[in-house]
mmCIF file of C-alpha atoms in Angstrom:
data_model
loop_
_atom_site.group_PDB
_atom_site.id
_atom_site.type_symbol
_atom_site.label_atom_id
_atom_site.label_comp_id
_atom_site.label_asym_id
_atom_site.label_seq_id
_atom_site.Cartn_x
_atom_site.Cartn_y
_atom_site.Cartn_z
ATOM 1 C CA MET A 1 -17.726 6.205 -3.511
ATOM 2 C CA SER A 2 -16.652 7.618 -0.170
ATOM 3 C CA ILE A 3 -13.314 6.491 1.200
ATOM 4 C CA SER A 4 -13.252 5.028 4.687
ATOM 5 C CA ASN A 5 -10.764 2.135 4.330
ATOM 6 C CA VAL A 6 -7.290 2.785 2.920
ATOM 7 C CA CYS A 7 -5.086 -0.142 1.957
ATOM 8 C CA VAL A 8 -1.380 0.522 2.449
ATOM 9 C CA TYR A 9 1.173 -1.666 0.696
ATOM 10 C CA CYS A 10 4.674 -1.376 2.160
ATOM 11 C CA GLY A 11 7.780 -3.212 3.229
ATOM 12 C CA ALA A 12 8.230 -5.605 6.125
ATOM 13 C CA SER A 13 11.580 -3.899 6.711
ATOM 14 C CA HIS A 14 12.429 -0.280 7.467
ATOM 15 C CA GLY A 15 14.763 0.202 4.512
ATOM 16 C CA SER A 16 18.068 2.037 4.618
ATOM 17 C CA ASN A 17 16.759 5.553 5.187
ATOM 18 C CA PRO A 18 14.992 6.617 8.421
ATOM 19 C CA ALA A 19 12.809 8.878 6.248
ATOM 20 C CA PHE A 20 10.875 5.785 5.125
ATOM 21 C CA THR A 21 9.830 4.924 8.686
ATOM 22 C CA HIS A 22 9.068 8.544 9.485
ATOM 23 C CA ALA A 23 6.787 8.788 6.415
ATOM 24 C CA ALA A 24 4.996 5.554 7.409
ATOM 25 C CA GLN A 25 4.405 6.980 10.892
ATOM 26 C CA GLU A 26 3.171 10.261 9.415
ATOM 27 C CA LEU A 27 0.808 8.379 7.112
ATOM 28 C CA GLY A 28 -0.592 6.416 10.058
ATOM 29 C CA GLN A 29 -1.218 9.657 11.893
ATOM 30 C CA GLU A 30 -3.010 11.115 8.831
ATOM 31 C CA ILE A 31 -5.144 7.992 8.473
ATOM 32 C CA ALA A 32 -6.248 8.249 12.107
ATOM 33 C CA ARG A 33 -6.717 12.026 11.949
ATOM 34 C CA ARG A 34 -8.998 11.684 8.946
ATOM 35 C CA ASN A 35 -11.076 8.931 10.603
ATOM 36 C CA LEU A 36 -10.026 6.336 8.045
ATOM 37 C CA THR A 37 -9.339 2.666 8.709
ATOM 38 C CA LEU A 38 -5.974 1.222 7.735
ATOM 39 C CA VAL A 39 -6.015 -2.048 5.794
ATOM 40 C CA PHE A 40 -2.565 -3.643 5.498
ATOM 41 C CA GLY A 41 -0.582 -6.881 5.493
ATOM 42 C CA GLY A 42 -0.954 -7.503 9.230
ATOM 43 C CA GLY A 43 2.735 -7.548 10.208
ATOM 44 C CA SER A 44 4.244 -5.846 13.234
ATOM 45 C CA VAL A 45 7.663 -5.254 11.666
ATOM 46 C CA GLY A 46 9.154 -2.758 9.232
ATOM 47 C CA LEU A 47 7.058 -0.095 7.570
ATOM 48 C CA MET A 48 3.968 -2.272 8.056
ATOM 49 C CA GLY A 49 4.404 -2.148 11.810
ATOM 50 C CA ALA A 50 5.259 1.550 11.757
ATOM 51 C CA VAL A 51 2.121 2.601 9.868
ATOM 52 C CA ALA A 52 -0.098 0.348 11.998
ATOM 53 C CA ASP A 53 1.450 1.434 15.306
ATOM 54 C CA SER A 54 1.074 5.088 14.373
ATOM 55 C CA THR A 55 -2.522 4.668 13.206
ATOM 56 C CA LEU A 56 -3.442 2.949 16.464
ATOM 57 C CA ALA A 57 -1.427 5.365 18.648
ATOM 58 C CA HIS A 58 -3.400 8.262 17.187
ATOM 59 C CA GLY A 59 -6.781 6.631 17.863
ATOM 60 C CA GLY A 60 -7.352 5.044 14.467
ATOM 61 C CA LYS A 61 -8.436 1.574 13.425
ATOM 62 C CA ALA A 62 -6.266 -1.010 11.682
ATOM 63 C CA ILE A 63 -7.282 -4.207 9.922
ATOM 64 C CA GLY A 64 -4.508 -6.663 9.088
ATOM 65 C CA VAL A 65 -4.724 -9.494 6.574
ATOM 66 C CA ILE A 66 -1.987 -12.100 6.846
ATOM 67 C CA THR A 67 -1.440 -15.668 5.667
ATOM 68 C CA GLU A 68 -1.020 -18.559 8.059
ATOM 69 C CA LEU A 69 2.565 -18.968 6.822
ATOM 70 C CA LEU A 70 3.484 -15.312 7.357
ATOM 71 C CA ARG A 71 1.636 -14.957 10.661
ATOM 72 C CA ASP A 72 4.678 -16.164 12.576
ATOM 73 C CA LYS A 73 7.381 -15.230 10.062
ATOM 74 C CA GLU A 74 6.321 -11.556 9.892
ATOM 75 C CA LEU A 75 5.330 -11.496 13.540
ATOM 76 C CA ALA A 76 1.627 -10.783 13.189
ATOM 77 C CA HIS A 77 0.615 -7.536 14.862
ATOM 78 C CA GLN A 78 -1.132 -8.308 18.151
ATOM 79 C CA ARG A 79 -2.921 -5.013 18.858
ATOM 80 C CA LEU A 80 -4.991 -4.524 15.720
ATOM 81 C CA THR A 81 -8.655 -3.685 15.570
ATOM 82 C CA ARG A 82 -9.006 -6.862 13.530
ATOM 83 C CA LEU A 83 -6.624 -9.500 12.142
ATOM 84 C CA ASP A 84 -7.843 -11.768 9.336
ATOM 85 C CA VAL A 85 -5.766 -14.902 8.735
ATOM 86 C CA VAL A 86 -6.057 -16.457 5.276
ATOM 87 C CA ARG A 87 -4.443 -19.483 3.635
ATOM 88 C CA THR A 88 -2.710 -18.061 0.552
ATOM 89 C CA MET A 89 -1.126 -14.870 -0.756
ATOM 90 C CA HIS A 90 -3.800 -14.729 -3.459
ATOM 91 C CA GLU A 91 -6.493 -14.755 -0.769
ATOM 92 C CA ARG A 92 -4.568 -12.102 1.170
ATOM 93 C CA LYS A 93 -4.292 -9.716 -1.783
ATOM 94 C CA PHE A 94 -7.919 -10.251 -2.763
ATOM 95 C CA ALA A 95 -9.186 -9.690 0.803
ATOM 96 C CA MET A 96 -7.157 -6.487 1.158
ATOM 97 C CA ALA A 97 -8.435 -5.197 -2.185
ATOM 98 C CA GLU A 98 -12.037 -6.023 -1.260
ATOM 99 C CA LEU A 99 -11.775 -4.174 2.063
ATOM 100 C CA ALA A 100 -10.126 -1.089 0.558
ATOM 101 C CA HIS A 101 -11.673 2.024 -0.979
ATOM 102 C CA ALA A 102 -8.258 3.425 -1.964
ATOM 103 C CA PHE A 103 -4.630 2.251 -2.128
ATOM 104 C CA ILE A 104 -1.395 3.883 -1.006
ATOM 105 C CA VAL A 105 1.991 2.345 -1.806
ATOM 106 C CA LEU A 106 5.032 3.074 0.355
ATOM 107 C CA PRO A 107 8.570 1.879 -0.310
ATOM 108 C CA GLY A 108 9.055 -1.861 -0.234
ATOM 109 C CA GLY A 109 10.484 -4.847 -2.066
ATOM 110 C CA TYR A 110 9.139 -7.573 -4.312
ATOM 111 C CA GLY A 111 5.958 -8.178 -2.319
ATOM 112 C CA THR A 112 5.060 -4.495 -2.231
ATOM 113 C CA LEU A 113 5.759 -4.078 -5.942
ATOM 114 C CA ASP A 114 3.731 -7.212 -6.727
ATOM 115 C CA GLU A 115 0.742 -5.854 -4.798
ATOM 116 C CA MET A 116 1.120 -2.438 -6.408
ATOM 117 C CA PHE A 117 1.316 -3.713 -9.985
ATOM 118 C CA GLU A 118 -1.558 -6.125 -9.485
ATOM 119 C CA ILE A 119 -3.868 -3.412 -8.139
ATOM 120 C CA ILE A 120 -2.822 -1.060 -10.969
ATOM 121 C CA ALA A 121 -3.457 -3.809 -13.543
ATOM 122 C CA TRP A 122 -6.876 -4.478 -12.013
ATOM 123 C CA ALA A 123 -7.709 -0.787 -12.382
ATOM 124 C CA GLN A 124 -6.568 -0.821 -16.010
ATOM 125 C CA LEU A 125 -8.807 -3.839 -16.673
ATOM 126 C CA GLY A 126 -11.786 -2.117 -15.029
ATOM 127 C CA ILE A 127 -11.954 -4.562 -12.110
ATOM 128 C CA HIS A 128 -11.996 -1.579 -9.746
ATOM 129 C CA GLY A 129 -12.052 2.209 -10.003
ATOM 130 C CA LYS A 130 -10.429 2.973 -6.657
ATOM 131 C CA PRO A 131 -7.717 5.631 -6.315
ATOM 132 C CA ILE A 132 -4.089 4.465 -6.277
ATOM 133 C CA ALA A 133 -1.271 6.614 -4.901
ATOM 134 C CA LEU A 134 2.463 6.234 -4.394
ATOM 135 C CA LEU A 135 4.079 7.967 -1.430
ATOM 136 C CA ASN A 136 7.350 9.045 -3.011
ATOM 137 C CA THR A 137 9.395 9.316 0.188
ATOM 138 C CA HIS A 138 12.972 10.404 -0.430
ATOM 139 C CA ARG A 139 12.139 10.091 -4.171
ATOM 140 C CA PHE A 140 12.009 6.281 -3.819
ATOM 141 C CA PHE A 141 9.668 5.818 -6.786
ATOM 142 C CA ASP A 142 11.456 8.180 -9.200
ATOM 143 C CA PRO A 143 13.243 5.351 -11.084
ATOM 144 C CA LEU A 144 9.977 3.411 -11.337
ATOM 145 C CA TRP A 145 8.157 6.537 -12.522
ATOM 146 C CA ALA A 146 10.831 7.009 -15.219
ATOM 147 C CA PHE A 147 10.355 3.388 -16.278
ATOM 148 C CA LEU A 148 6.586 3.896 -16.525
ATOM 149 C CA ASP A 149 7.280 6.935 -18.726
ATOM 150 C CA HIS A 150 9.480 4.698 -20.882
ATOM 151 C CA ALA A 151 6.821 1.948 -21.067
ATOM 152 C CA GLU A 152 4.208 4.532 -22.070
ATOM 153 C CA GLU A 153 6.493 5.999 -24.752
ATOM 154 C CA ALA A 154 7.161 2.482 -26.046
ATOM 155 C CA GLY A 155 3.412 1.929 -26.450
ATOM 156 C CA PHE A 156 2.842 -0.540 -23.615
ATOM 157 C CA LEU A 157 0.915 1.742 -21.263
ATOM 158 C CA ARG A 158 -1.944 4.039 -22.102
ATOM 159 C CA LEU A 159 -1.525 7.599 -20.925
ATOM 160 C CA LYS A 160 -4.964 7.665 -19.262
ATOM 161 C CA HIS A 161 -4.048 4.664 -17.080
ATOM 162 C CA ARG A 162 -0.612 6.087 -16.394
ATOM 163 C CA ASN A 163 -2.045 9.453 -15.376
ATOM 164 C CA SER A 164 -4.522 7.841 -12.986
ATOM 165 C CA ILE A 165 -1.724 6.987 -10.522
ATOM 166 C CA ILE A 166 -1.162 9.699 -7.927
ATOM 167 C CA LEU A 167 2.450 10.458 -6.968
ATOM 168 C CA GLU A 168 3.065 12.625 -3.878
ATOM 169 C CA GLU A 169 5.962 13.183 -1.515
ATOM 170 C CA SER A 170 3.998 13.846 1.694
ATOM 171 C CA PRO A 171 1.300 11.856 3.487
ATOM 172 C CA ALA A 172 -0.802 14.986 4.017
ATOM 173 C CA ALA A 173 -0.814 15.721 0.290
ATOM 174 C CA LEU A 174 -2.095 12.226 -0.466
#
């Protein structure tokens, strides 16, 4: 399968380190440079806004998927190539997964982690075979990576599924 749409899961805030925003902007630039289309949560704030703004500023395309409830709360991005508004979070996650050919996870909170674990679980179950990568900006995912090592050692994760997740520190490397 060729990759033309990349789903990015990330926070609706910028986090405490400016490196997170810088990495999101760099990723947006890489997405545009490589003629890929960004698929994301549709917000204009935080890392979501940063990756979308950068993708668009560098001539790329961006498709947002947002719920009716979050449209106003997350300040839906107004300059996207396309904005799909759905009723529920389940519909949002499913629509993003359907549009995507690959997934990249940036730093974020509960929502980002929920999306990440769901898409990883779907891969483990064979629901999709799309690449999944974590952008380990400022070593954000190191504690999670250590936990996944622990879960694998404890017999709850299979090494082949664990090894299928890509972990990189730069957008270009991804």
